[in-house]
PDB file of C-alpha atoms in Angstrom:
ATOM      1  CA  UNK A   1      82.755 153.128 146.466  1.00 76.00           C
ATOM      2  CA  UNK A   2      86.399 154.356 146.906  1.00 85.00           C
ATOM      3  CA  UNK A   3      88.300 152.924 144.321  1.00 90.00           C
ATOM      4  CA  UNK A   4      91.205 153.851 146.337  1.00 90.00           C
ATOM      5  CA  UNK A   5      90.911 151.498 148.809  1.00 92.00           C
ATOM      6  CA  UNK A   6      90.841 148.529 146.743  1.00 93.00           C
ATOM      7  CA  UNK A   7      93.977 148.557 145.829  1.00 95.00           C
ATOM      8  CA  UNK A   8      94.850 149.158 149.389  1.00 94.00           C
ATOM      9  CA  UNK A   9      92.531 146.062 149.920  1.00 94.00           C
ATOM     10  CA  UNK A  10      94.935 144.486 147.019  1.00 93.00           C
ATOM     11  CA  UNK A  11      98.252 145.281 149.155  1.00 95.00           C
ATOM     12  CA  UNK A  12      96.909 144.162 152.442  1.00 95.00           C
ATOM     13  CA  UNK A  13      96.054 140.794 150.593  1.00 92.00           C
ATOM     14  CA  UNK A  14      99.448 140.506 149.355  1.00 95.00           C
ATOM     15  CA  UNK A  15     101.034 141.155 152.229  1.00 95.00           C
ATOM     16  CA  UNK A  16      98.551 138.617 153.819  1.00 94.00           C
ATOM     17  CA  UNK A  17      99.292 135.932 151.868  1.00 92.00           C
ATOM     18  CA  UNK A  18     102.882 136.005 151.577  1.00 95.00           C
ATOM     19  CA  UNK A  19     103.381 136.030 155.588  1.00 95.00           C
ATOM     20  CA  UNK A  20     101.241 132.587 155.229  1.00 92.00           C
ATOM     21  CA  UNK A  21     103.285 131.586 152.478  1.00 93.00           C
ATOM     22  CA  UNK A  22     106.149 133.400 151.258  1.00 93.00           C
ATOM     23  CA  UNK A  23     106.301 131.443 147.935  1.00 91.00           C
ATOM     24  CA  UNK A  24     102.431 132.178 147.546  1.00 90.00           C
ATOM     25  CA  UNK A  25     102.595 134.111 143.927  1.00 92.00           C
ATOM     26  CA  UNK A  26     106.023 131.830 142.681  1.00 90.00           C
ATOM     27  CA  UNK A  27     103.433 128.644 142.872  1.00 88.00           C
ATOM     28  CA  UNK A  28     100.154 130.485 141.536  1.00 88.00           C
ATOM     29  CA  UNK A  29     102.634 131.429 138.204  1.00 90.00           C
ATOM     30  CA  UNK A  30     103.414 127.756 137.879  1.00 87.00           C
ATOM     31  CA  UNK A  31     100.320 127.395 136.192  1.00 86.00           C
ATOM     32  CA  UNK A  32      96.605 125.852 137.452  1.00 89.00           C
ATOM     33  CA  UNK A  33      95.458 122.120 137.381  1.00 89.00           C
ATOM     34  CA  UNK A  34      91.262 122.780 138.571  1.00 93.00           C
ATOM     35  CA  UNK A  35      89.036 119.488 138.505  1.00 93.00           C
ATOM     36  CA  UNK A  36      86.009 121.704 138.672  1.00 97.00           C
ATOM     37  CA  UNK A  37      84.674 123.725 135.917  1.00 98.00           C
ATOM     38  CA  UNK A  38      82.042 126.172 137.418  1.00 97.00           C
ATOM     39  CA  UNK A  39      79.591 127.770 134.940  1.00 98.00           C
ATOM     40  CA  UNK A  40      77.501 130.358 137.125  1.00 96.00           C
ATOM     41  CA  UNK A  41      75.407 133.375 137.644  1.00 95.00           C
ATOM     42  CA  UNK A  42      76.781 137.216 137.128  1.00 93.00           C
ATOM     43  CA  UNK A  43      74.879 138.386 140.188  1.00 90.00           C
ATOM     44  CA  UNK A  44      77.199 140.615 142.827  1.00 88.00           C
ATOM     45  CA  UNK A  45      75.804 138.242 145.836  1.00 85.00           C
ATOM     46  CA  UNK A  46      77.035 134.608 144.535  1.00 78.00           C
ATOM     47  CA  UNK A  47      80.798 133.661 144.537  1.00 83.00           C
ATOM     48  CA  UNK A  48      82.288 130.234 143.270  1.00 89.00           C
ATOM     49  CA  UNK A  49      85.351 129.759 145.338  1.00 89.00           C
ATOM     50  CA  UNK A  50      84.392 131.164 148.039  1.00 88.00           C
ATOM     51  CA  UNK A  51      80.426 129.687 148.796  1.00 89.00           C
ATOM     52  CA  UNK A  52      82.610 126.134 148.058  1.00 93.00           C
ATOM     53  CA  UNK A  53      85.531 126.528 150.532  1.00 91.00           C
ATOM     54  CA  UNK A  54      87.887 126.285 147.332  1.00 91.00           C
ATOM     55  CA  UNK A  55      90.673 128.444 146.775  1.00 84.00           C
ATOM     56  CA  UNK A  56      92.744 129.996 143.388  1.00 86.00           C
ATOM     57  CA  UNK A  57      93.669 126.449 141.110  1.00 89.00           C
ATOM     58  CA  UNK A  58      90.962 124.810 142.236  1.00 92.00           C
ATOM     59  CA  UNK A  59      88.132 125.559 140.190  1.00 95.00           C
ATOM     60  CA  UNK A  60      87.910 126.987 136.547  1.00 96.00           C
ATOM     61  CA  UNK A  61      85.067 130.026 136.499  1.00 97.00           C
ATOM     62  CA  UNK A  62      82.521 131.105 134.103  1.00 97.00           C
ATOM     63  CA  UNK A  63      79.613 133.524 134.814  1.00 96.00           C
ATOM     64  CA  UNK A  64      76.829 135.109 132.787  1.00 96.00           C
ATOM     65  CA  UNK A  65      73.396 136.282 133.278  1.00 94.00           C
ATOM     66  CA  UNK A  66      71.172 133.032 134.565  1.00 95.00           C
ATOM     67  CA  UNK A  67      73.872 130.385 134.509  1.00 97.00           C
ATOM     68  CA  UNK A  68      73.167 129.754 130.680  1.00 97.00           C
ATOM     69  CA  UNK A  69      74.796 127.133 128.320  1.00 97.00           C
ATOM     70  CA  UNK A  70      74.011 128.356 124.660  1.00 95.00           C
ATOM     71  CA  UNK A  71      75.201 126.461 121.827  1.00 92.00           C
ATOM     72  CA  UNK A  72      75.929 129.833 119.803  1.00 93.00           C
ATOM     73  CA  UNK A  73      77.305 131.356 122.343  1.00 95.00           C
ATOM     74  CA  UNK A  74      80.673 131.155 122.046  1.00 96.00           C
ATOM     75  CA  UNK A  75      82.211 132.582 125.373  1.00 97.00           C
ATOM     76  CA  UNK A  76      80.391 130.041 127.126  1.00 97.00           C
ATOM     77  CA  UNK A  77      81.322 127.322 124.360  1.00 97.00           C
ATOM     78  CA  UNK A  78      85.106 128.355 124.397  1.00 98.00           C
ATOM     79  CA  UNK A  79      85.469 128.086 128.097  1.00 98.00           C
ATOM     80  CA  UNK A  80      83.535 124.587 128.187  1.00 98.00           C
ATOM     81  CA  UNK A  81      85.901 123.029 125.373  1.00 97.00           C
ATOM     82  CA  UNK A  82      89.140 125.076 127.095  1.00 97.00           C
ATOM     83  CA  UNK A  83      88.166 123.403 130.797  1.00 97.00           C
ATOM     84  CA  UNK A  84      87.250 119.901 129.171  1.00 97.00           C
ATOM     85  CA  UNK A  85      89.826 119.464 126.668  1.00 96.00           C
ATOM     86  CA  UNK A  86      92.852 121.502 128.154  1.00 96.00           C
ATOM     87  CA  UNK A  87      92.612 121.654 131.492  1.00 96.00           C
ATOM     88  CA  UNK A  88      91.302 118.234 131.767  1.00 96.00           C
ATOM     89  CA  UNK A  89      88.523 119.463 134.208  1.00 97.00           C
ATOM     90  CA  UNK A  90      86.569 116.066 135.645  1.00 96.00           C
ATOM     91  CA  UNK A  91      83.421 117.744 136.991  1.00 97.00           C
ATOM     92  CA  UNK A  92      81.296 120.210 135.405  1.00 97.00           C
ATOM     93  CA  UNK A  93      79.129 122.482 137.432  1.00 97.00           C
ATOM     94  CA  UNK A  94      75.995 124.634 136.348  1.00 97.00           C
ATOM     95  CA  UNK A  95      75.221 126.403 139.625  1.00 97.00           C
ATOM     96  CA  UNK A  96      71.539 128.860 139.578  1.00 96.00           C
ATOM     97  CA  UNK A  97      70.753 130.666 142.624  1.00 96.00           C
ATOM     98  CA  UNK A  98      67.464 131.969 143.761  1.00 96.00           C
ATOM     99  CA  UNK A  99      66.571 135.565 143.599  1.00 94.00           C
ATOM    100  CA  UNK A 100      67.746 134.835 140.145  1.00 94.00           C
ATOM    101  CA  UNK A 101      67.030 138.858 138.232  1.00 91.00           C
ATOM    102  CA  UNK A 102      67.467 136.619 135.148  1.00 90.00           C
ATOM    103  CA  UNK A 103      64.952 134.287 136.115  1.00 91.00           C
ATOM    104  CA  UNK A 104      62.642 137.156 137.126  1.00 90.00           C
ATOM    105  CA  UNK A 105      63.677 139.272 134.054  1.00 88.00           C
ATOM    106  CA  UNK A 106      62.448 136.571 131.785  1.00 85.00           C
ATOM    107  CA  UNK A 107      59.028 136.119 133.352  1.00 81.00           C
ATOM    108  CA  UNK A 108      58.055 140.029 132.679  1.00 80.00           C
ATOM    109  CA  UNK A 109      56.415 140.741 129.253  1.00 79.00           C
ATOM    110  CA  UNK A 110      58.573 143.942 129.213  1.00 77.00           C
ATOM    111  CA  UNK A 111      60.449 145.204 126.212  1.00 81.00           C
ATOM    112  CA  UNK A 112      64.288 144.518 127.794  1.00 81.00           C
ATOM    113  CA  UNK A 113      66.209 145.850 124.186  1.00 86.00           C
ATOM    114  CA  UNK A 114      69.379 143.835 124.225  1.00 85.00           C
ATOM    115  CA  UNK A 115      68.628 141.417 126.602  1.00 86.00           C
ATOM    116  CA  UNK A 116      65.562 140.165 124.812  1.00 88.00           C
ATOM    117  CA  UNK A 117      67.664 137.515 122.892  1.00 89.00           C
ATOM    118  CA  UNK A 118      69.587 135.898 126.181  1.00 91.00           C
ATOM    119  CA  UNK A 119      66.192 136.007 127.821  1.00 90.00           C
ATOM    120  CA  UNK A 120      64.471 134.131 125.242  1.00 91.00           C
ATOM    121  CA  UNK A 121      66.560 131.517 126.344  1.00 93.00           C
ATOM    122  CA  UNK A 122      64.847 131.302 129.651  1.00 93.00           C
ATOM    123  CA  UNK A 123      61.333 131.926 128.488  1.00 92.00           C
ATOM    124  CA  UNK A 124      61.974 128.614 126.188  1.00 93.00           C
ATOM    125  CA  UNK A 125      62.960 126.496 130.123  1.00 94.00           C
ATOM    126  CA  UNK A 126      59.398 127.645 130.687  1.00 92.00           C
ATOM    127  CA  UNK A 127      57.394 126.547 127.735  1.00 92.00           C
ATOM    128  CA  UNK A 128      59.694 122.804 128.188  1.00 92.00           C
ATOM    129  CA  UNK A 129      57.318 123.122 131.787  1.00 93.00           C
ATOM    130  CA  UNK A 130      54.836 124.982 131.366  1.00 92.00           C
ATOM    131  CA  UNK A 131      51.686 122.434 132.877  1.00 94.00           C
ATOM    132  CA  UNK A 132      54.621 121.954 135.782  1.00 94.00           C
ATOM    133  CA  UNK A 133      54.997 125.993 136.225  1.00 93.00           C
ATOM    134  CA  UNK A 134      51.827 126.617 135.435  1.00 92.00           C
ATOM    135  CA  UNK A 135      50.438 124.734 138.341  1.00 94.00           C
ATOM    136  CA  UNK A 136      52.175 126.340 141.492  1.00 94.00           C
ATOM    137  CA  UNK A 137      50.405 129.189 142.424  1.00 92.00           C
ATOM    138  CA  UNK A 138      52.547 131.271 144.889  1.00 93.00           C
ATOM    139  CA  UNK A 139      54.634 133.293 142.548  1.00 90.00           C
ATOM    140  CA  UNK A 140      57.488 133.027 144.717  1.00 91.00           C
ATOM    141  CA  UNK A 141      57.708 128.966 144.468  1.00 93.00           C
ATOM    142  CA  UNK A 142      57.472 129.412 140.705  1.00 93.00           C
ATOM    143  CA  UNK A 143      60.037 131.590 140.357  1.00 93.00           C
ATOM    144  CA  UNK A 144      62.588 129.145 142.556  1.00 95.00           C
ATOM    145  CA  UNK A 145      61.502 126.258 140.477  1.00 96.00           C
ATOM    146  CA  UNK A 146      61.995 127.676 137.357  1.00 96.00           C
ATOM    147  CA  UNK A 147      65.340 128.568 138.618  1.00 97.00           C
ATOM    148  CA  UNK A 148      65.883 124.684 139.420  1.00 97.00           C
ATOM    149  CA  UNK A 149      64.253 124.128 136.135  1.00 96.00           C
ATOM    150  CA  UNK A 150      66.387 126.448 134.241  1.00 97.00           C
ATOM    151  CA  UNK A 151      69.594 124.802 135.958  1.00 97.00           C
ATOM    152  CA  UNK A 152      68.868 121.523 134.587  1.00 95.00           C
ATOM    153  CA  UNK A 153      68.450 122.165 130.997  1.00 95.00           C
ATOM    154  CA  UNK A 154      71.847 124.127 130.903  1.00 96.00           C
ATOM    155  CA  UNK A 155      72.906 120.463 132.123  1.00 95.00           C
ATOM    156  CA  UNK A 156      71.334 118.711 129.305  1.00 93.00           C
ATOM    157  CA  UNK A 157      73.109 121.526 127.028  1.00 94.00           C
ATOM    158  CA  UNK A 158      76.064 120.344 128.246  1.00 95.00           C
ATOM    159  CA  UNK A 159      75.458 116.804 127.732  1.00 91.00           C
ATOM    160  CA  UNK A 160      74.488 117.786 124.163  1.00 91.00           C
ATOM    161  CA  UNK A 161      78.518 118.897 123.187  1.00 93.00           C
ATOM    162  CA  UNK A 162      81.089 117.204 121.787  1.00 92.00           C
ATOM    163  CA  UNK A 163      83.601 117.840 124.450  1.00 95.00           C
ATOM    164  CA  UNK A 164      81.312 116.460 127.307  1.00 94.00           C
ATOM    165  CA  UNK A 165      80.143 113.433 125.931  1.00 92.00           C
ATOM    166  CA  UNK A 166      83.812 112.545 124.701  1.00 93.00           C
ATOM    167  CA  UNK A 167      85.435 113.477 127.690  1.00 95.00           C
ATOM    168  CA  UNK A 168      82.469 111.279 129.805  1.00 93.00           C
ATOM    169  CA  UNK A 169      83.366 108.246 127.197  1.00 91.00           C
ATOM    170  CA  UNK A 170      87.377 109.159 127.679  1.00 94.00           C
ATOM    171  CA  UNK A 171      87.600 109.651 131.558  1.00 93.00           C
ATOM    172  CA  UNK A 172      83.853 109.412 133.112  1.00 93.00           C
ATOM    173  CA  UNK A 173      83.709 112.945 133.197  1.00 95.00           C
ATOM    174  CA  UNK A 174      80.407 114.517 135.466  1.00 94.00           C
ATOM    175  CA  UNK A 175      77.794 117.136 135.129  1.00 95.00           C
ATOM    176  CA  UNK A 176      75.875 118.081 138.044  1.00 96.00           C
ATOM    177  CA  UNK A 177      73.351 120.685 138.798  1.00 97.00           C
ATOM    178  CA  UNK A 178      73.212 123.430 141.740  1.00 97.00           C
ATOM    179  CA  UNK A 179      71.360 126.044 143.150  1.00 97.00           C
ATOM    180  CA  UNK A 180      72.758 128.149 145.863  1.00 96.00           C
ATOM    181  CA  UNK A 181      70.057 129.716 148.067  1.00 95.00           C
ATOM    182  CA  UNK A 182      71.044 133.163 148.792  1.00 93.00           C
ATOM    183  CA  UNK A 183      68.799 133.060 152.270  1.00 93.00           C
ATOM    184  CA  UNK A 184      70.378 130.447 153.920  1.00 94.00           C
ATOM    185  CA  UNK A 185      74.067 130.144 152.482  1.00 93.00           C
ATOM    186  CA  UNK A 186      73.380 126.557 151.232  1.00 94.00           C
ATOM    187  CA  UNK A 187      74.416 124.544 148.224  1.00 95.00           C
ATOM    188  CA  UNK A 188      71.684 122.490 147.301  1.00 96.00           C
ATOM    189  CA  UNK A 189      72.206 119.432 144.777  1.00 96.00           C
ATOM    190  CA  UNK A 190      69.865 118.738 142.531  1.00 95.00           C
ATOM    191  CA  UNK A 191      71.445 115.492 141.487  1.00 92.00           C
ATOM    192  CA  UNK A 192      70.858 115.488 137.834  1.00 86.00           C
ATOM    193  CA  UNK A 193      71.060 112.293 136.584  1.00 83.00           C
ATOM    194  CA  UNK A 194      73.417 112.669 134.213  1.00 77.00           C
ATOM    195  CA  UNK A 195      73.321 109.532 132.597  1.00 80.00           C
ATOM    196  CA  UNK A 196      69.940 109.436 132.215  1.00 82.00           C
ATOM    197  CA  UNK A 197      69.839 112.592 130.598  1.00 78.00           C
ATOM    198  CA  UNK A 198      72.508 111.696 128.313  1.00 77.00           C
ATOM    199  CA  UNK A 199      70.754 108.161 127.017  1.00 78.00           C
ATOM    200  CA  UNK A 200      67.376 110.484 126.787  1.00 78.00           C
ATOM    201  CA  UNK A 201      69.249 112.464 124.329  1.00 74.00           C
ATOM    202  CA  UNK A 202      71.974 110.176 122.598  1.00 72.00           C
ATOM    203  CA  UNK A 203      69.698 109.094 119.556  1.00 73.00           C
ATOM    204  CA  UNK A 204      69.500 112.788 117.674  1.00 76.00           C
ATOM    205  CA  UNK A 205      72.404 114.851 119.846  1.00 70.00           C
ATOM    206  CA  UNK A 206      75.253 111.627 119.810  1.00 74.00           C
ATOM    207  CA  UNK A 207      78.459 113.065 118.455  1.00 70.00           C
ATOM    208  CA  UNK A 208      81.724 110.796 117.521  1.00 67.00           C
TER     209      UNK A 208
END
C-alpha cells in the first residue's frame, strides 16, 4: 500500500465534505452527543458506522480481538463507563461477526504466546456450552455459533457492571447483541433478552 495516497484520499475527503457542507469540520469540533456505544471486532473487513448507515457523532466505537468485555480489562472498562456515564450513551452494542480469527484462534490447541490470555477468554464461552457445541457436527456451524455464543456472554458482562445496571435503573438504558455476517452484508439481531439476563444474574452480580 502507498501511504502516499492516503493522505491524498484524506484531501479529496475534505474537499468532499466541505462542498456538501461548508461548515462540516466547525460542527464536528463542537463536540459529539452518540446514543450508541459500539463494542466490536478488530478485523480489517467489519466497520461500525459504515455496515449501520451512521455517520461521525453518531455512534461511540470500541474494537478488540473477538468483541470481548473483560472485567480486568481496562480499555474496554474505561470506554464502557466513559460512553455510559459521560456521554450518556442509551444503547449498548456487542457486535461478533462470522469468520471470527478470534473465534477460530481459540478453538486451536496451538501455543499463541501473548494471545493465550485474551483467548482463554473465549475457550471459557465454550466450556459455558460445551453439550450445545459439542453436538453440531459440521465444524463450520460450530464455529458461527460459538461466535453467537461468544456475543452473548460479552452481553451478560455488561449487564454485570456498575455503570450498566445504574444507567438501565437511571434511564432504561439497552444492551443488545449482533453478529454481522461477512457473506451476505447483514446485521443479524440476536435479541438478547436483556432483562432476563439481568434478573438471572442480579442475586450475586447486583451493584448499588
Amino acid at each position: 500500500m502507498d501511504l502516499g495516497k492516503v493522505f491524498e484520499n484524506n484531501k479529496k475527503w475534505i474537499k468532499d465534505k466541505l462542498s456538501n457542507n461548508p461548515k462540516y469540520f466547525e460542527e464536528l469540533g463542537k463536540g459529539q452527543n452518540p446514543e450508541l456505544l459500539f463494542i466490536g471486532c478488530s478485523d480489517s473487513r467489519v466497520t461500525s458506522e459504515e455496515l449501520m448507515g451512521l455517520g461521525p457523532g453518531d455512534v461511540f466505537v470500541h474494537r478488540n480481538i473477538a468483541n470481548m468485555v473483560i472485567s480486568i480489562d481496562l480499555n474496554v472498562m474505561s470506554v464502557v463507563n466513559y460512553a455510559v456515564n459521560n456521554l450518556k450513551v442509551n444503547h449498548v452494542i456487542v457486535c461478533g461477526h462470522y469468520e471470527c480469527g478470534g473465534v477460530k484462534a481459540a478453538m486451536q490447541s496451538a501455543d499463541l504466546g501473548i494471545l493465550n490470555p485474551w483467548l482463554r477468554n473465549i475457550r471459557d464461552v465454550y466450556r459455558i456450552h460445551k453439550n450445545e457445541l459439542n453436538h453440531i457436527e459440521n465444524e463450520a456451524e460450530k464455529y458461527d455459533r460459538l461466535v453467537e455464543l461468544n456475543v452473548k456472554e460479552q452481553c451478560v458482562n455488561l449487564i454485570k457492571t456498575a455503570a450498566v445496571q445504574k444507567a438501565y435503573r437511571d434511564r432504561g438504558l439497552q444492551v443488545h447483541g449482533w453478529v454481522f455476517d461477512v457473506h451476505t452484508g447483514k446485521l443479524i439481531d440476536l435479541k438478547i433478552d436483556f432483562e432476563r439476563y439481568l434478573k438471572d444474574i442480579m442475586e450475586i452480580y447486583h451493584l448499588d
